[in-house]
Amino acid sequence: MKPNDVILQTVTKIVTFIILTFAIYLFLAGHHEPGGGFIGGLVIASALTLLYLAFDIETVREGLPVDFKVVAAVGVFIAVATGMGSILFDQPFLSQAFGYFNLPIFGKTELATAVLFDLGVALAVVGTGVTIILSISRDA
Amino acid sequence: MNNLVILPLLIPLLAGIFLVIFRQNILLQRWFSIVAIFSTGVVAAYLLQMVADDGIQTLAIGGWEAPFGIVLVIDMFSGLLILTTSIVSFGCILFAFNSIGLEREQFYFYPFMLFLITGVNGSFLTGDLFNLFVCFEVMLISSYVLISLGGTKVQLRESIKYVLINIMSSTMFLLGIAYLYAITGTLNMAHLSVRIAEVGQQGLLTTVAILFLVVFSLKAALFLYFWLPGSYAAPPTAIGAIFGALLTKVGIYALFRMFTLVFYHQPEITHLLLGVMAALTMLLGGIGAVSQWDIRKIIAYNVIIAVGFIVSGLAVFTSTAVAGGIYYLIHDMIVKALLFLLGGTIIGIAGTSKLKEMSGLIRNHPLLGWMFFITVLALAGIPPLSGFIGKVLVIKGTMEAEFYWLAVIGLLSSLMVLYSVMKIFVNGFWGETYLSKEQEKGTTSGLLFPCILLTMVSIGFGLGVEGITFYIDQAANGLMNPDIYIKAVLKSP
């Protein structure tokens, strides 16, 4: 008998958005509060894992057609590239800069290049985590 | 501040990331990785000349000066090792082109080779104990992948042992760092050295030193080598060659660094222990090498003997012996890679690694045979070749410091090396030719060129030793006088 998982799928559709929002909150909070790229990336990976559990791998791949190995590589590249950016300005490798800007909606906001580094970390974590899940889930 | 210092780490890392993205294009993978290694070598040579002219170069990452931030330091010792790493890995990757096979190449072989080199170069560069741990892990995780890549039965069995033993030693490394941080409150190596010199190396610090000695001995296969012969014999030739040439040497580098810069106050305990372990390594490794009839195992045991010999230079702790240790370290990195590559070629031709099932290869492969013969002589330390000067200086240093037992065992180990490797030459190359050219299991096409390259480097190192004496002396001088390193890192007058 084919199991009926309509409740799981409906709950997943709502919960995934909550988890992803929380992940982005954690990611952006990292500079002043607990959080950051690593934990943000892990939470995103957990949201994706929930999708894989509730639906199946093929369905999710249709909605999200990316190769997560490449995501991980791009993430590490972004992290290294922010380090190399400082070489262009004749600063030591991995020097960070920050400034205050007046943005249209947010008002006075602190922007730091450390966020770009964290973005790289987050992508690397998402890529690695999902790749592990996908490669051990095959041929179950 | 000198941003060039990070390039030996950055170039292979970036090339590796780039190649992960372009996985399918094998031609791009091959040429991009070889160009990356070549440019790393050029940068390393340039940095080496810079160190020779202007002294130790440092880079405080992110602009945070020592001891608060992570500092990358390139002194003569690490500069020489980075250059040698580039040369050796150039040869190994070139050898992999024609030997590693398409299915391994498609599964990220070249990126993981580059990540392995990233970890090795990072370990040589770093001036921070925790960063050393991280670079060790970068190197080890890449080596876990490389040892199991391909998934043959023997590879999987050996990789389980290899991973288990390395996870255990890494945990002990982390514990040692925790103890040391609790006692001294710093992780920068130069600052550690200053703090320990201030309080004097008491019983507790010597205990932590012995913990580090155990950790690095596990990594370098010094006495605690039980995991090595099996694991290094399992992977394909190009991977085994880069393991034999680089991985144990990083452990030796860490031993040299820690026991000349940080824990040098009680040599009567720590360095004597190193000496005893080195002597046992040479004896037991020698017995292992002599007793084997399998080419891969003989070569793996030879790695162990060399580790014992190099560390005996450190154990004596005089500038002659340390200089000899550095000479021998560099020679051994080159010639061990060469030995693995030549051994792999022989196994490829004969289709077996058992010496008793092969014979008379010299009739069809004279170049391979004579190249192997030269390598054997270089390994044993016959005068015009590269192993000679290092052996002489180490033995001279041990004699001067009146460690006669260590000198005798060192000389005895040379004899065992010569016997064990000559056994391959005599049984494999001399005698009746079993296999005609058509019956051979593999070809040497494309495999001989990297071997010739490394042989030339080895011969050049032996003949042109006058030219590099200046660099080696400066490296040994830097190791024997930690003040030079500390001044350069902490910017103290």
PDB file of N, CA and C in Angstrom, chain B residues 179-212:
ATOM      1  N   TYR B 179      46.492  21.517  26.337  1.00  0.00           N
ATOM      2  CA  TYR B 179      47.358  21.574  27.527  1.00  0.00           C
ATOM      3  C   TYR B 179      48.313  22.755  27.434  1.00  0.00           C
ATOM      4  N   LEU B 180      48.930  22.895  26.257  1.00  0.00           N
ATOM      5  CA  LEU B 180      49.941  23.937  26.086  1.00  0.00           C
ATOM      6  C   LEU B 180      49.303  25.316  26.218  1.00  0.00           C
ATOM      7  N   TYR B 181      48.080  25.459  25.695  1.00  0.00           N
ATOM      8  CA  TYR B 181      47.386  26.744  25.794  1.00  0.00           C
ATOM      9  C   TYR B 181      47.013  27.040  27.235  1.00  0.00           C
ATOM     10  N   ALA B 182      46.639  25.989  27.970  1.00  0.00           N
ATOM     11  CA  ALA B 182      46.288  26.188  29.381  1.00  0.00           C
ATOM     12  C   ALA B 182      47.515  26.615  30.183  1.00  0.00           C
ATOM     13  N   ILE B 183      48.691  26.096  29.838  1.00  0.00           N
ATOM     14  CA  ILE B 183      49.896  26.418  30.608  1.00  0.00           C
ATOM     15  C   ILE B 183      50.441  27.787  30.219  1.00  0.00           C
ATOM     16  N   THR B 184      50.534  28.049  28.903  1.00  0.00           N
ATOM     17  CA  THR B 184      51.221  29.265  28.474  1.00  0.00           C
ATOM     18  C   THR B 184      50.272  30.396  28.087  1.00  0.00           C
ATOM     19  N   GLY B 185      49.069  30.078  27.645  1.00  0.00           N
ATOM     20  CA  GLY B 185      48.122  31.120  27.254  1.00  0.00           C
ATOM     21  C   GLY B 185      48.387  31.718  25.889  1.00  0.00           C
ATOM     22  N   THR B 186      49.126  31.022  25.034  1.00  0.00           N
ATOM     23  CA  THR B 186      49.347  31.535  23.680  1.00  0.00           C
ATOM     24  C   THR B 186      49.491  30.354  22.721  1.00  0.00           C
ATOM     25  N   LEU B 187      49.280  30.624  21.426  1.00  0.00           N
ATOM     26  CA  LEU B 187      49.403  29.555  20.438  1.00  0.00           C
ATOM     27  C   LEU B 187      50.423  29.878  19.360  1.00  0.00           C
ATOM     28  N   ASN B 188      50.848  31.145  19.298  1.00  0.00           N
ATOM     29  CA  ASN B 188      51.863  31.509  18.324  1.00  0.00           C
ATOM     30  C   ASN B 188      53.190  30.859  18.705  1.00  0.00           C
ATOM     31  N   MET B 189      53.865  30.231  17.741  1.00  0.00           N
ATOM     32  CA  MET B 189      55.045  29.431  18.088  1.00  0.00           C
ATOM     33  C   MET B 189      56.172  30.293  18.657  1.00  0.00           C
ATOM     34  N   ALA B 190      56.382  31.465  18.059  1.00  0.00           N
ATOM     35  CA  ALA B 190      57.451  32.328  18.566  1.00  0.00           C
ATOM     36  C   ALA B 190      57.126  32.792  19.986  1.00  0.00           C
ATOM     37  N   HIS B 191      55.862  33.164  20.214  1.00  0.00           N
ATOM     38  CA  HIS B 191      55.453  33.628  21.532  1.00  0.00           C
ATOM     39  C   HIS B 191      55.525  32.486  22.541  1.00  0.00           C
ATOM     40  N   LEU B 192      55.139  31.267  22.112  1.00  0.00           N
ATOM     41  CA  LEU B 192      55.269  30.080  22.968  1.00  0.00           C
ATOM     42  C   LEU B 192      56.712  29.905  23.410  1.00  0.00           C
ATOM     43  N   SER B 193      57.623  30.065  22.434  1.00  0.00           N
ATOM     44  CA  SER B 193      59.035  29.885  22.738  1.00  0.00           C
ATOM     45  C   SER B 193      59.491  30.889  23.792  1.00  0.00           C
ATOM     46  N   VAL B 194      59.041  32.151  23.647  1.00  0.00           N
ATOM     47  CA  VAL B 194      59.416  33.191  24.622  1.00  0.00           C
ATOM     48  C   VAL B 194      58.859  32.851  25.999  1.00  0.00           C
ATOM     49  N   ARG B 195      57.555  32.508  26.054  1.00  0.00           N
ATOM     50  CA  ARG B 195      56.906  32.212  27.337  1.00  0.00           C
ATOM     51  C   ARG B 195      57.582  31.031  28.031  1.00  0.00           C
ATOM     52  N   ILE B 196      57.921  29.978  27.256  1.00  0.00           N
ATOM     53  CA  ILE B 196      58.515  28.790  27.875  1.00  0.00           C
ATOM     54  C   ILE B 196      59.933  29.092  28.335  1.00  0.00           C
ATOM     55  N   ALA B 197      60.651  29.934  27.574  1.00  0.00           N
ATOM     56  CA  ALA B 197      61.996  30.309  28.011  1.00  0.00           C
ATOM     57  C   ALA B 197      61.936  31.117  29.304  1.00  0.00           C
ATOM     58  N   GLU B 198      60.854  31.917  29.475  1.00  0.00           N
ATOM     59  CA  GLU B 198      60.709  32.725  30.692  1.00  0.00           C
ATOM     60  C   GLU B 198      60.522  31.854  31.929  1.00  0.00           C
ATOM     61  N   VAL B 199      59.578  30.897  31.850  1.00  0.00           N
ATOM     62  CA  VAL B 199      59.280  30.109  33.052  1.00  0.00           C
ATOM     63  C   VAL B 199      60.209  28.908  33.184  1.00  0.00           C
ATOM     64  N   GLY B 200      60.972  28.605  32.137  1.00  0.00           N
ATOM     65  CA  GLY B 200      61.811  27.408  32.191  1.00  0.00           C
ATOM     66  C   GLY B 200      60.949  26.199  31.902  1.00  0.00           C
ATOM     67  N   GLN B 201      61.547  25.185  31.263  1.00  0.00           N
ATOM     68  CA  GLN B 201      60.755  24.018  30.879  1.00  0.00           C
ATOM     69  C   GLN B 201      60.663  23.063  32.063  1.00  0.00           C
ATOM     70  N   GLN B 202      59.590  23.207  32.839  1.00  0.00           N
ATOM     71  CA  GLN B 202      59.407  22.369  34.024  1.00  0.00           C
ATOM     72  C   GLN B 202      58.894  20.982  33.639  1.00  0.00           C
ATOM     73  N   GLY B 203      58.654  20.161  34.678  1.00  0.00           N
ATOM     74  CA  GLY B 203      58.206  18.794  34.430  1.00  0.00           C
ATOM     75  C   GLY B 203      56.950  18.725  33.596  1.00  0.00           C
ATOM     76  N   LEU B 204      55.979  19.623  33.902  1.00  0.00           N
ATOM     77  CA  LEU B 204      54.703  19.589  33.190  1.00  0.00           C
ATOM     78  C   LEU B 204      54.903  19.883  31.703  1.00  0.00           C
ATOM     79  N   LEU B 205      55.746  20.904  31.414  1.00  0.00           N
ATOM     80  CA  LEU B 205      55.963  21.263  30.008  1.00  0.00           C
ATOM     81  C   LEU B 205      56.693  20.148  29.275  1.00  0.00           C
ATOM     82  N   THR B 206      57.615  19.482  29.975  1.00  0.00           N
ATOM     83  CA  THR B 206      58.303  18.360  29.324  1.00  0.00           C
ATOM     84  C   THR B 206      57.324  17.235  29.031  1.00  0.00           C
ATOM     85  N   THR B 207      56.360  17.024  29.925  1.00  0.00           N
ATOM     86  CA  THR B 207      55.339  16.011  29.664  1.00  0.00           C
ATOM     87  C   THR B 207      54.549  16.349  28.413  1.00  0.00           C
ATOM     88  N   VAL B 208      54.150  17.637  28.304  1.00  0.00           N
ATOM     89  CA  VAL B 208      53.418  18.054  27.105  1.00  0.00           C
ATOM     90  C   VAL B 208      54.310  17.870  25.874  1.00  0.00           C
ATOM     91  N   ALA B 209      55.616  18.164  26.039  1.00  0.00           N
ATOM     92  CA  ALA B 209      56.546  17.976  24.914  1.00  0.00           C
ATOM     93  C   ALA B 209      56.547  16.523  24.466  1.00  0.00           C
ATOM     94  N   ILE B 210      56.499  15.598  25.435  1.00  0.00           N
ATOM     95  CA  ILE B 210      56.511  14.182  25.069  1.00  0.00           C
ATOM     96  C   ILE B 210      55.202  13.800  24.390  1.00  0.00           C
ATOM     97  N   LEU B 211      54.081  14.447  24.809  1.00  0.00           N
ATOM     98  CA  LEU B 211      52.814  14.201  24.117  1.00  0.00           C
ATOM     99  C   LEU B 211      52.924  14.623  22.649  1.00  0.00           C
ATOM    100  N   PHE B 212      53.513  15.802  22.418  1.00  0.00           N
ATOM    101  CA  PHE B 212      53.708  16.250  21.031  1.00  0.00           C
ATOM    102  C   PHE B 212      54.633  15.294  20.282  1.00  0.00           C
TER     103      PHE B 212
END
